[in-house]
PDB file of C-alpha atoms in Angstrom:
ATOM      1  CA  MET O 114      76.416 -83.826  45.225  1.00 34.00           C
ATOM      2  CA  ASN O 115      79.210 -82.553  43.016  1.00 38.00           C
ATOM      3  CA  ARG O 116      79.017 -79.019  41.783  1.00 40.00           C
ATOM      4  CA  SER O 117      78.325 -78.473  38.133  1.00 42.00           C
ATOM      5  CA  HIS O 118      81.349 -77.363  36.149  1.00 44.00           C
ATOM      6  CA  SER O 119      79.609 -75.386  33.458  1.00 52.00           C
ATOM      7  CA  PRO O 120      81.942 -72.789  31.974  1.00 75.00           C
ATOM      8  CA  ALA O 121      81.806 -69.313  33.413  1.00 91.00           C
ATOM      9  CA  PRO O 122      82.077 -66.320  31.077  1.00 93.00           C
ATOM     10  CA  SER O 123      85.404 -64.554  31.046  1.00 93.00           C
ATOM     11  CA  SER O 124      83.657 -61.515  32.540  1.00 95.00           C
ATOM     12  CA  THR O 125      80.191 -60.017  32.878  1.00 96.00           C
ATOM     13  CA  TYR O 126      78.852 -56.504  32.443  1.00 97.00           C
ATOM     14  CA  ARG O 127      75.670 -55.764  34.374  1.00 97.00           C
ATOM     15  CA  LEU O 128      72.905 -53.583  32.979  1.00 97.00           C
ATOM     16  CA  GLN O 129      70.109 -52.268  35.185  1.00 97.00           C
ATOM     17  CA  PHE O 130      67.047 -52.228  32.960  1.00 97.00           C
ATOM     18  CA  SER O 131      64.151 -49.804  33.441  1.00 97.00           C
ATOM     19  CA  LYS O 132      61.871 -47.617  31.324  1.00 96.00           C
ATOM     20  CA  ASP O 133      64.916 -45.370  30.890  1.00 96.00           C
ATOM     21  CA  THR O 134      67.318 -48.192  29.995  1.00 97.00           C
ATOM     22  CA  THR O 135      65.484 -50.498  27.630  1.00 98.00           C
ATOM     23  CA  PHE O 136      66.415 -53.635  25.714  1.00 98.00           C
ATOM     24  CA  ALA O 137      66.867 -51.454  22.633  1.00 98.00           C
ATOM     25  CA  ASP O 138      69.327 -49.286  24.568  1.00 98.00           C
ATOM     26  CA  ALA O 139      71.270 -52.420  25.464  1.00 98.00           C
ATOM     27  CA  VAL O 140      71.446 -53.447  21.804  1.00 98.00           C
ATOM     28  CA  GLY O 141      73.047 -50.085  21.105  1.00 98.00           C
ATOM     29  CA  LEU O 142      75.637 -50.660  23.842  1.00 97.00           C
ATOM     30  CA  LEU O 143      76.714 -54.105  22.659  1.00 97.00           C
ATOM     31  CA  PRO O 144      79.429 -52.903  20.229  1.00 97.00           C
ATOM     32  CA  TYR O 145      81.048 -50.999  23.103  1.00 97.00           C
ATOM     33  CA  LEU O 146      80.789 -53.982  25.466  1.00 97.00           C
ATOM     34  CA  ASP O 147      82.197 -56.263  22.801  1.00 96.00           C
ATOM     35  CA  ALA O 148      85.116 -53.879  22.263  1.00 97.00           C
ATOM     36  CA  LEU O 149      85.781 -53.911  26.017  1.00 96.00           C
ATOM     37  CA  GLY O 150      86.168 -57.676  25.855  1.00 96.00           C
ATOM     38  CA  VAL O 151      83.107 -58.448  27.956  1.00 96.00           C
ATOM     39  CA  GLY O 152      82.253 -62.151  28.009  1.00 96.00           C
ATOM     40  CA  ALA O 153      78.571 -61.909  28.841  1.00 97.00           C
ATOM     41  CA  LEU O 154      75.801 -59.393  29.325  1.00 98.00           C
ATOM     42  CA  TYR O 155      74.367 -59.732  32.844  1.00 98.00           C
ATOM     43  CA  ALA O 156      70.801 -58.411  32.962  1.00 98.00           C
ATOM     44  CA  SER O 157      68.772 -57.241  35.933  1.00 97.00           C
ATOM     45  CA  PRO O 158      65.324 -58.929  36.162  1.00 97.00           C
ATOM     46  CA  LEU O 159      63.487 -58.859  32.814  1.00 98.00           C
ATOM     47  CA  LEU O 160      59.976 -59.835  33.914  1.00 98.00           C
ATOM     48  CA  GLU O 161      57.048 -57.449  34.380  1.00 98.00           C
ATOM     49  CA  ALA O 162      57.787 -55.225  37.382  1.00 96.00           C
ATOM     50  CA  GLY O 163      55.991 -52.387  39.109  1.00 93.00           C
ATOM     51  CA  ALA O 164      55.341 -49.372  36.910  1.00 93.00           C
ATOM     52  CA  GLY O 165      58.368 -47.086  36.911  1.00 92.00           C
ATOM     53  CA  SER O 166      60.534 -49.542  38.846  1.00 93.00           C
ATOM     54  CA  ASN O 167      64.188 -48.667  38.340  1.00 92.00           C
ATOM     55  CA  HIS O 168      65.452 -52.089  39.463  1.00 93.00           C
ATOM     56  CA  GLY O 169      62.931 -54.803  38.503  1.00 94.00           C
ATOM     57  CA  TYR O 170      63.133 -56.819  41.728  1.00 94.00           C
ATOM     58  CA  ASP O 171      59.460 -56.043  42.424  1.00 95.00           C
ATOM     59  CA  VAL O 172      58.161 -58.449  39.764  1.00 97.00           C
ATOM     60  CA  VAL O 173      54.366 -58.251  39.540  1.00 97.00           C
ATOM     61  CA  ASP O 174      53.800 -60.833  36.803  1.00 97.00           C
ATOM     62  CA  PRO O 175      56.372 -63.619  36.367  1.00 97.00           C
ATOM     63  CA  THR O 176      54.598 -64.913  33.260  1.00 97.00           C
ATOM     64  CA  ARG O 177      55.597 -62.073  30.920  1.00 97.00           C
ATOM     65  CA  VAL O 178      58.444 -59.783  29.976  1.00 98.00           C
ATOM     66  CA  SER O 179      58.457 -56.174  31.165  1.00 98.00           C
ATOM     67  CA  ALA O 180      56.608 -53.952  28.714  1.00 97.00           C
ATOM     68  CA  GLU O 181      58.407 -50.820  29.955  1.00 97.00           C
ATOM     69  CA  ARG O 182      61.773 -52.391  29.239  1.00 98.00           C
ATOM     70  CA  GLY O 183      60.840 -53.373  25.695  1.00 98.00           C
ATOM     71  CA  GLY O 184      58.496 -56.353  25.905  1.00 98.00           C
ATOM     72  CA  GLU O 185      58.955 -59.767  24.322  1.00 98.00           C
ATOM     73  CA  GLU O 186      59.860 -58.345  20.918  1.00 98.00           C
ATOM     74  CA  GLY O 187      62.586 -56.223  22.471  1.00 98.00           C
ATOM     75  CA  ARG O 188      63.906 -59.114  24.513  1.00 98.00           C
ATOM     76  CA  ARG O 189      64.171 -61.331  21.442  1.00 98.00           C
ATOM     77  CA  ALA O 190      65.968 -58.575  19.540  1.00 98.00           C
ATOM     78  CA  LEU O 191      68.433 -58.227  22.401  1.00 98.00           C
ATOM     79  CA  VAL O 192      69.062 -61.985  22.518  1.00 98.00           C
ATOM     80  CA  ALA O 193      69.686 -62.006  18.767  1.00 98.00           C
ATOM     81  CA  ALA O 194      72.117 -59.080  19.037  1.00 98.00           C
ATOM     82  CA  VAL O 195      73.957 -60.693  21.943  1.00 97.00           C
ATOM     83  CA  ARG O 196      74.332 -63.922  19.979  1.00 96.00           C
ATOM     84  CA  GLU O 197      75.464 -62.069  16.863  1.00 97.00           C
ATOM     85  CA  ARG O 198      78.326 -60.635  18.915  1.00 96.00           C
ATOM     86  CA  GLY O 199      79.199 -64.050  20.307  1.00 95.00           C
ATOM     87  CA  LEU O 200      78.498 -62.905  23.874  1.00 97.00           C
ATOM     88  CA  GLY O 201      76.885 -64.851  26.683  1.00 96.00           C
ATOM     89  CA  PHE O 202      73.639 -63.819  28.370  1.00 97.00           C
ATOM     90  CA  VAL O 203      73.114 -64.071  32.143  1.00 98.00           C
ATOM     91  CA  VAL O 204      69.818 -63.065  33.781  1.00 98.00           C
ATOM     92  CA  ASP O 205      68.804 -62.200  37.312  1.00 98.00           C
ATOM     93  CA  ILE O 206      65.690 -63.893  38.726  1.00 98.00           C
ATOM     94  CA  VAL O 207      63.665 -63.207  41.878  1.00 96.00           C
ATOM     95  CA  PRO O 208      62.080 -66.423  43.166  1.00 96.00           C
ATOM     96  CA  ASN O 209      61.354 -65.301  46.722  1.00 94.00           C
ATOM     97  CA  HIS O 210      58.653 -62.668  46.284  1.00 95.00           C
ATOM     98  CA  VAL O 211      56.470 -60.553  44.014  1.00 97.00           C
ATOM     99  CA  GLY O 212      55.501 -56.895  44.206  1.00 96.00           C
ATOM    100  CA  VAL O 213      52.049 -56.100  45.617  1.00 96.00           C
ATOM    101  CA  ASP O 214      52.298 -52.348  46.167  1.00 95.00           C
ATOM    102  CA  ILE O 215      49.759 -51.678  43.401  1.00 95.00           C
ATOM    103  CA  PRO O 216      47.337 -54.618  43.635  1.00 96.00           C
ATOM    104  CA  GLN O 217      45.868 -54.120  40.132  1.00 96.00           C
ATOM    105  CA  ALA O 218      49.344 -54.621  38.643  1.00 96.00           C
ATOM    106  CA  ASN O 219      49.664 -58.112  40.116  1.00 98.00           C
ATOM    107  CA  PRO O 220      46.899 -60.370  38.737  1.00 97.00           C
ATOM    108  CA  TRP O 221      47.570 -63.162  41.239  1.00 98.00           C
ATOM    109  CA  TRP O 222      47.447 -60.848  44.277  1.00 98.00           C
ATOM    110  CA  TRP O 223      44.360 -59.029  42.980  1.00 98.00           C
ATOM    111  CA  ASP O 224      42.564 -62.362  42.591  1.00 98.00           C
ATOM    112  CA  VAL O 225      43.499 -63.383  46.134  1.00 98.00           C
ATOM    113  CA  LEU O 226      42.168 -60.108  47.521  1.00 98.00           C
ATOM    114  CA  ALA O 227      38.941 -60.540  45.555  1.00 98.00           C
ATOM    115  CA  HIS O 228      38.288 -64.214  46.359  1.00 98.00           C
ATOM    116  CA  GLY O 229      40.211 -64.979  49.533  1.00 97.00           C
ATOM    117  CA  ARG O 230      41.152 -68.563  50.235  1.00 96.00           C
ATOM    118  CA  THR O 231      38.958 -69.762  47.330  1.00 97.00           C
ATOM    119  CA  SER O 232      41.181 -67.928  44.825  1.00 98.00           C
ATOM    120  CA  GLU O 233      43.044 -70.173  42.413  1.00 96.00           C
ATOM    121  CA  HIS O 234      46.184 -68.297  43.507  1.00 97.00           C
ATOM    122  CA  ALA O 235      45.606 -68.482  47.275  1.00 96.00           C
ATOM    123  CA  GLY O 236      48.211 -71.239  47.606  1.00 95.00           C
ATOM    124  CA  THR O 237      50.786 -69.152  45.763  1.00 97.00           C
ATOM    125  CA  PHE O 238      51.266 -66.943  48.823  1.00 97.00           C
ATOM    126  CA  ASP O 239      52.083 -67.879  52.404  1.00 94.00           C
ATOM    127  CA  ILE O 240      48.937 -66.465  54.019  1.00 96.00           C
ATOM    128  CA  ASP O 241      47.615 -67.313  57.483  1.00 95.00           C
ATOM    129  CA  TRP O 242      43.924 -67.471  56.607  1.00 94.00           C
ATOM    130  CA  ASP O 243      43.089 -68.890  60.042  1.00 94.00           C
ATOM    131  CA  ALA O 244      44.135 -65.547  61.544  1.00 93.00           C
ATOM    132  CA  GLY O 245      41.193 -63.824  59.870  1.00 93.00           C
ATOM    133  CA  PRO O 246      41.060 -61.405  56.951  1.00 96.00           C
ATOM    134  CA  LEU O 247      44.347 -60.626  55.220  1.00 96.00           C
ATOM    135  CA  LEU O 248      45.802 -57.486  56.811  1.00 95.00           C
ATOM    136  CA  LEU O 249      47.102 -54.861  54.385  1.00 95.00           C
ATOM    137  CA  PRO O 250      49.114 -52.161  56.213  1.00 94.00           C
ATOM    138  CA  VAL O 251      48.518 -49.351  53.725  1.00 94.00           C
ATOM    139  CA  LEU O 252      46.640 -46.700  55.715  1.00 95.00           C
ATOM    140  CA  ASP O 253      48.011 -43.646  57.500  1.00 94.00           C
ATOM    141  CA  ALA O 254      48.960 -43.818  61.175  1.00 92.00           C
ATOM    142  CA  ASN O 255      45.506 -42.584  62.249  1.00 95.00           C
ATOM    143  CA  GLU O 256      43.627 -45.688  61.163  1.00 94.00           C
ATOM    144  CA  GLU O 257      40.176 -44.530  62.220  1.00 95.00           C
ATOM    145  CA  LYS O 258      40.472 -41.323  60.226  1.00 97.00           C
ATOM    146  CA  ALA O 259      41.915 -43.175  57.250  1.00 96.00           C
ATOM    147  CA  LEU O 260      39.036 -45.669  57.207  1.00 97.00           C
ATOM    148  CA  SER O 261      36.574 -42.774  57.151  1.00 97.00           C
ATOM    149  CA  GLU O 262      38.248 -41.660  53.906  1.00 97.00           C
ATOM    150  CA  LEU O 263      37.556 -44.899  52.042  1.00 98.00           C
ATOM    151  CA  ALA O 264      35.376 -44.569  48.954  1.00 97.00           C
ATOM    152  CA  LEU O 265      33.779 -46.869  46.410  1.00 97.00           C
ATOM    153  CA  SER O 266      34.330 -46.677  42.664  1.00 97.00           C
ATOM    154  CA  ASP O 267      31.312 -45.594  40.622  1.00 96.00           C
ATOM    155  CA  ASP O 268      30.516 -49.205  39.713  1.00 97.00           C
ATOM    156  CA  ARG O 269      31.121 -50.332  43.322  1.00 96.00           C
ATOM    157  CA  THR O 270      33.644 -52.979  42.240  1.00 97.00           C
ATOM    158  CA  GLN O 271      36.621 -51.313  43.934  1.00 98.00           C
ATOM    159  CA  LEU O 272      37.425 -49.764  47.277  1.00 98.00           C
ATOM    160  CA  ARG O 273      39.546 -46.631  47.000  1.00 97.00           C
ATOM    161  CA  TYR O 274      41.942 -45.065  49.448  1.00 96.00           C
ATOM    162  CA  TYR O 275      43.149 -41.988  47.597  1.00 94.00           C
ATOM    163  CA  GLU O 276      45.149 -43.338  44.625  1.00 93.00           C
ATOM    164  CA  ARG O 277      45.077 -46.930  45.879  1.00 95.00           C
ATOM    165  CA  ALA O 278      42.419 -49.380  44.697  1.00 97.00           C
ATOM    166  CA  PHE O 279      41.369 -52.768  46.054  1.00 98.00           C
ATOM    167  CA  PRO O 280      38.849 -55.265  44.660  1.00 98.00           C
ATOM    168  CA  VAL O 281      35.381 -55.759  46.072  1.00 98.00           C
ATOM    169  CA  ALA O 282      34.477 -59.430  46.361  1.00 98.00           C
ATOM    170  CA  PRO O 283      31.574 -60.541  44.138  1.00 96.00           C
ATOM    171  CA  GLY O 284      28.245 -60.057  45.867  1.00 96.00           C
ATOM    172  CA  THR O 285      29.600 -57.866  48.675  1.00 97.00           C
ATOM    173  CA  GLY O 286      29.440 -54.378  47.199  1.00 93.00           C
ATOM    174  CA  ASP O 287      25.832 -53.912  46.178  1.00 93.00           C
ATOM    175  CA  THR O 288      24.724 -52.024  49.281  1.00 95.00           C
ATOM    176  CA  GLY O 289      26.146 -50.005  52.150  1.00 96.00           C
ATOM    177  CA  THR O 290      28.836 -47.423  52.696  1.00 98.00           C
ATOM    178  CA  ALA O 291      32.439 -47.900  51.700  1.00 98.00           C
ATOM    179  CA  GLN O 292      33.217 -48.715  55.326  1.00 98.00           C
ATOM    180  CA  GLU O 293      30.486 -51.368  55.479  1.00 98.00           C
ATOM    181  CA  VAL O 294      31.638 -52.900  52.197  1.00 98.00           C
ATOM    182  CA  HIS O 295      35.189 -52.936  53.536  1.00 98.00           C
ATOM    183  CA  GLU O 296      34.078 -55.076  56.486  1.00 98.00           C
ATOM    184  CA  ARG O 297      32.786 -57.748  54.063  1.00 98.00           C
ATOM    185  CA  GLN O 298      36.087 -58.265  52.256  1.00 98.00           C
ATOM    186  CA  HIS O 299      38.663 -61.037  52.500  1.00 98.00           C
ATOM    187  CA  TYR O 300      41.172 -58.363  53.574  1.00 97.00           C
ATOM    188  CA  ARG O 301      41.277 -55.435  55.971  1.00 97.00           C
ATOM    189  CA  LEU O 302      43.078 -52.171  55.312  1.00 97.00           C
ATOM    190  CA  VAL O 303      45.012 -51.185  58.441  1.00 95.00           C
ATOM    191  CA  SER O 304      47.574 -48.606  59.507  1.00 95.00           C
ATOM    192  CA  TRP O 305      51.089 -49.072  58.254  1.00 92.00           C
ATOM    193  CA  LYS O 306      52.150 -49.069  61.927  1.00 89.00           C
ATOM    194  CA  ARG O 307      50.497 -52.461  62.445  1.00 86.00           C
ATOM    195  CA  GLY O 308      52.446 -54.100  59.643  1.00 78.00           C
ATOM    196  CA  ALA O 309      55.414 -55.453  61.583  1.00 74.00           C
ATOM    197  CA  ALA O 310      53.460 -56.883  64.521  1.00 81.00           C
ATOM    198  CA  GLU O 311      50.249 -58.158  62.939  1.00 85.00           C
ATOM    199  CA  LEU O 312      51.006 -59.033  59.335  1.00 84.00           C
ATOM    200  CA  THR O 313      49.265 -62.234  58.197  1.00 92.00           C
ATOM    201  CA  TYR O 314      51.350 -63.005  55.100  1.00 94.00           C
ATOM    202  CA  ARG O 315      55.043 -63.797  54.653  1.00 92.00           C
ATOM    203  CA  ARG O 316      57.024 -61.065  52.971  1.00 91.00           C
ATOM    204  CA  PHE O 317      60.555 -60.045  52.016  1.00 88.00           C
ATOM    205  CA  PHE O 318      62.163 -58.987  55.311  1.00 84.00           C
ATOM    206  CA  ASP O 319      59.732 -56.392  56.704  1.00 83.00           C
ATOM    207  CA  ILE O 320      58.710 -54.951  53.334  1.00 88.00           C
ATOM    208  CA  SER O 321      54.939 -55.351  53.177  1.00 88.00           C
ATOM    209  CA  THR O 322      54.848 -54.452  49.468  1.00 91.00           C
ATOM    210  CA  LEU O 323      56.844 -57.610  48.601  1.00 94.00           C
ATOM    211  CA  ALA O 324      54.802 -60.759  49.267  1.00 95.00           C
ATOM    212  CA  ALA O 325      56.660 -64.062  49.451  1.00 95.00           C
ATOM    213  CA  VAL O 326      55.636 -66.888  47.115  1.00 96.00           C
ATOM    214  CA  ARG O 327      55.748 -70.606  47.951  1.00 96.00           C
ATOM    215  CA  VAL O 328      58.251 -71.805  45.372  1.00 96.00           C
ATOM    216  CA  GLU O 329      58.951 -74.823  47.563  1.00 96.00           C
ATOM    217  CA  LEU O 330      55.745 -76.287  46.093  1.00 97.00           C
ATOM    218  CA  PRO O 331      56.379 -77.889  42.675  1.00 96.00           C
ATOM    219  CA  GLU O 332      53.272 -76.359  41.090  1.00 97.00           C
ATOM    220  CA  ILE O 333      54.200 -72.856  42.309  1.00 97.00           C
ATOM    221  CA  PHE O 334      57.794 -73.294  41.136  1.00 97.00           C
ATOM    222  CA  GLU O 335      56.472 -74.312  37.729  1.00 97.00           C
ATOM    223  CA  LYS O 336      54.137 -71.346  37.267  1.00 96.00           C
ATOM    224  CA  THR O 337      56.591 -68.749  38.586  1.00 97.00           C
ATOM    225  CA  HIS O 338      59.472 -70.104  36.459  1.00 98.00           C
ATOM    226  CA  ARG O 339      57.609 -71.043  33.278  1.00 97.00           C
ATOM    227  CA  GLU O 340      58.736 -67.993  31.326  1.00 98.00           C
ATOM    228  CA  ILE O 341      62.362 -68.173  32.475  1.00 98.00           C
ATOM    229  CA  LEU O 342      62.536 -71.880  31.656  1.00 98.00           C
ATOM    230  CA  ARG O 343      61.068 -71.196  28.218  1.00 98.00           C
ATOM    231  CA  TRP O 344      64.098 -68.995  27.532  1.00 98.00           C
ATOM    232  CA  VAL O 345      66.369 -71.751  28.813  1.00 97.00           C
ATOM    233  CA  ALA O 346      64.729 -74.347  26.560  1.00 97.00           C
ATOM    234  CA  ALA O 347      65.168 -72.003  23.589  1.00 97.00           C
ATOM    235  CA  GLY O 348      68.904 -71.683  24.320  1.00 96.00           C
ATOM    236  CA  GLU O 349      68.576 -67.935  24.898  1.00 97.00           C
ATOM    237  CA  ILE O 350      70.346 -67.665  28.257  1.00 96.00           C
ATOM    238  CA  ASP O 351      73.637 -69.118  29.459  1.00 96.00           C
ATOM    239  CA  GLY O 352      73.432 -68.374  33.140  1.00 97.00           C
ATOM    240  CA  ILE O 353      71.098 -67.461  35.988  1.00 97.00           C
ATOM    241  CA  ARG O 354      71.793 -65.461  39.106  1.00 97.00           C
ATOM    242  CA  VAL O 355      69.280 -66.120  41.923  1.00 97.00           C
ATOM    243  CA  ASP O 356      68.334 -63.137  44.053  1.00 95.00           C
ATOM    244  CA  HIS O 357      68.367 -63.684  47.820  1.00 90.00           C
ATOM    245  CA  PRO O 358      67.860 -67.456  48.235  1.00 91.00           C
ATOM    246  CA  ASP O 359      68.139 -67.077  52.022  1.00 85.00           C
ATOM    247  CA  GLY O 360      64.579 -65.775  52.019  1.00 86.00           C
ATOM    248  CA  LEU O 361      63.244 -69.087  50.726  1.00 91.00           C
ATOM    249  CA  SER O 362      61.845 -71.716  53.074  1.00 90.00           C
ATOM    250  CA  ASP O 363      64.134 -74.373  51.548  1.00 93.00           C
ATOM    251  CA  PRO O 364      66.951 -72.737  49.589  1.00 94.00           C
ATOM    252  CA  GLY O 365      68.826 -75.981  49.060  1.00 95.00           C
ATOM    253  CA  GLY O 366      65.766 -77.727  47.699  1.00 96.00           C
ATOM    254  CA  TYR O 367      65.081 -74.732  45.483  1.00 97.00           C
ATOM    255  CA  VAL O 368      68.500 -74.646  43.816  1.00 97.00           C
ATOM    256  CA  ARG O 369      68.410 -78.409  43.309  1.00 97.00           C
ATOM    257  CA  ARG O 370      65.058 -78.106  41.561  1.00 97.00           C
ATOM    258  CA  LEU O 371      66.305 -75.172  39.485  1.00 98.00           C
ATOM    259  CA  ARG O 372      69.473 -77.028  38.489  1.00 97.00           C
ATOM    260  CA  ALA O 373      67.411 -80.016  37.408  1.00 97.00           C
ATOM    261  CA  ALA O 374      65.225 -77.687  35.329  1.00 97.00           C
ATOM    262  CA  ILE O 375      68.044 -75.834  33.553  1.00 97.00           C
ATOM    263  CA  GLY O 376      70.444 -78.760  33.139  1.00 95.00           C
ATOM    264  CA  PRO O 377      74.077 -79.216  34.160  1.00 92.00           C
ATOM    265  CA  ASN O 378      75.735 -76.946  31.602  1.00 91.00           C
ATOM    266  CA  ARG O 379      74.446 -73.512  32.526  1.00 95.00           C
ATOM    267  CA  TRP O 380      76.145 -71.151  34.944  1.00 96.00           C
ATOM    268  CA  LEU O 381      74.115 -70.897  38.162  1.00 97.00           C
ATOM    269  CA  LEU O 382      74.953 -68.349  40.849  1.00 96.00           C
ATOM    270  CA  VAL O 383      73.224 -67.468  44.111  1.00 96.00           C
ATOM    271  CA  GLU O 384      73.274 -64.216  46.051  1.00 94.00           C
ATOM    272  CA  LYS O 385      74.313 -66.031  49.209  1.00 88.00           C
ATOM    273  CA  ILE O 386      75.930 -63.820  51.810  1.00 85.00           C
ATOM    274  CA  LEU O 387      78.587 -65.941  53.516  1.00 88.00           C
ATOM    275  CA  GLY O 388      79.835 -65.269  57.012  1.00 89.00           C
ATOM    276  CA  VAL O 389      83.478 -65.480  57.997  1.00 94.00           C
ATOM    277  CA  GLY O 390      84.526 -69.098  57.541  1.00 93.00           C
ATOM    278  CA  GLU O 391      81.192 -70.085  55.996  1.00 91.00           C
ATOM    279  CA  GLU O 392      81.095 -71.995  52.729  1.00 91.00           C
ATOM    280  CA  LEU O 393      78.288 -72.829  50.374  1.00 91.00           C
ATOM    281  CA  PRO O 394      76.593 -76.117  51.332  1.00 92.00           C
ATOM    282  CA  ALA O 395      78.125 -78.954  49.343  1.00 92.00           C
ATOM    283  CA  SER O 396      74.650 -80.159  48.408  1.00 94.00           C
ATOM    284  CA  TRP O 397      73.881 -76.973  46.477  1.00 95.00           C
ATOM    285  CA  PRO O 398      74.531 -77.648  42.756  1.00 96.00           C
ATOM    286  CA  VAL O 399      75.584 -74.076  41.999  1.00 96.00           C
ATOM    287  CA  ASN O 400      78.718 -72.547  40.504  1.00 94.00           C
ATOM    288  CA  GLY O 401      79.253 -69.941  43.184  1.00 92.00           C
ATOM    289  CA  THR O 402      77.976 -66.744  44.749  1.00 91.00           C
ATOM    290  CA  SER O 403      77.585 -63.217  43.483  1.00 85.00           C
TER     291      SER O 403
END
């Protein structure tokens, strides 16, 4: 397959968005970037990330724009300002994983914890349900002591471990101690020390707070990319940089599907780390690496 020859911007200027660097802040910087001769604004991930995240690679909800960074209204204002200056707009996306450090923040993960393999989102994650309850390595090293510190919320719909909360499956929390209710769940809270050896879900490297998603499945690709592709369809972005495709089960298949979705005339880069003498596979329809 021939590589696409979509035009690259003359240069890019990367902005790391967070609650302290918002879309409105970027609008204010555009005159300076324009004066520098920048060809395109290159944005760190724009989707809803973990609260207070200073990088955005821990996306918790791929279906909406980050509220902390300015929300949809702020994003649209930034796009309009970028276009008014005649600049390009390149965005970073994270297809490999989502953040699950705070379960309530991730509606798909919360639903999986609450309903197990019957959850409508169970197929989104690469979970070994045949291995038993989903293991969550969030407790202190002394697991027995930590389990004794579990508590139930007043309405008995959540299990609490200090500031952490986890859902109680319907019909399992009406009676018993917090420890007994815990034993009825689709997950088990375990010591962080057990994470590397006994984890039952695929993750980003060995980071248990980043759960991998199965974007190799067309329906999962569609739901995790729906918002990004809406921006593409609206002509609001000129390029995409894909974070860490090596973590995907089929990176080549992924970039081919993404190229088909965005068309031949947008700049597409991958964060592919190449060894000495290694080149990008010829079958990858991308414009290069970052």
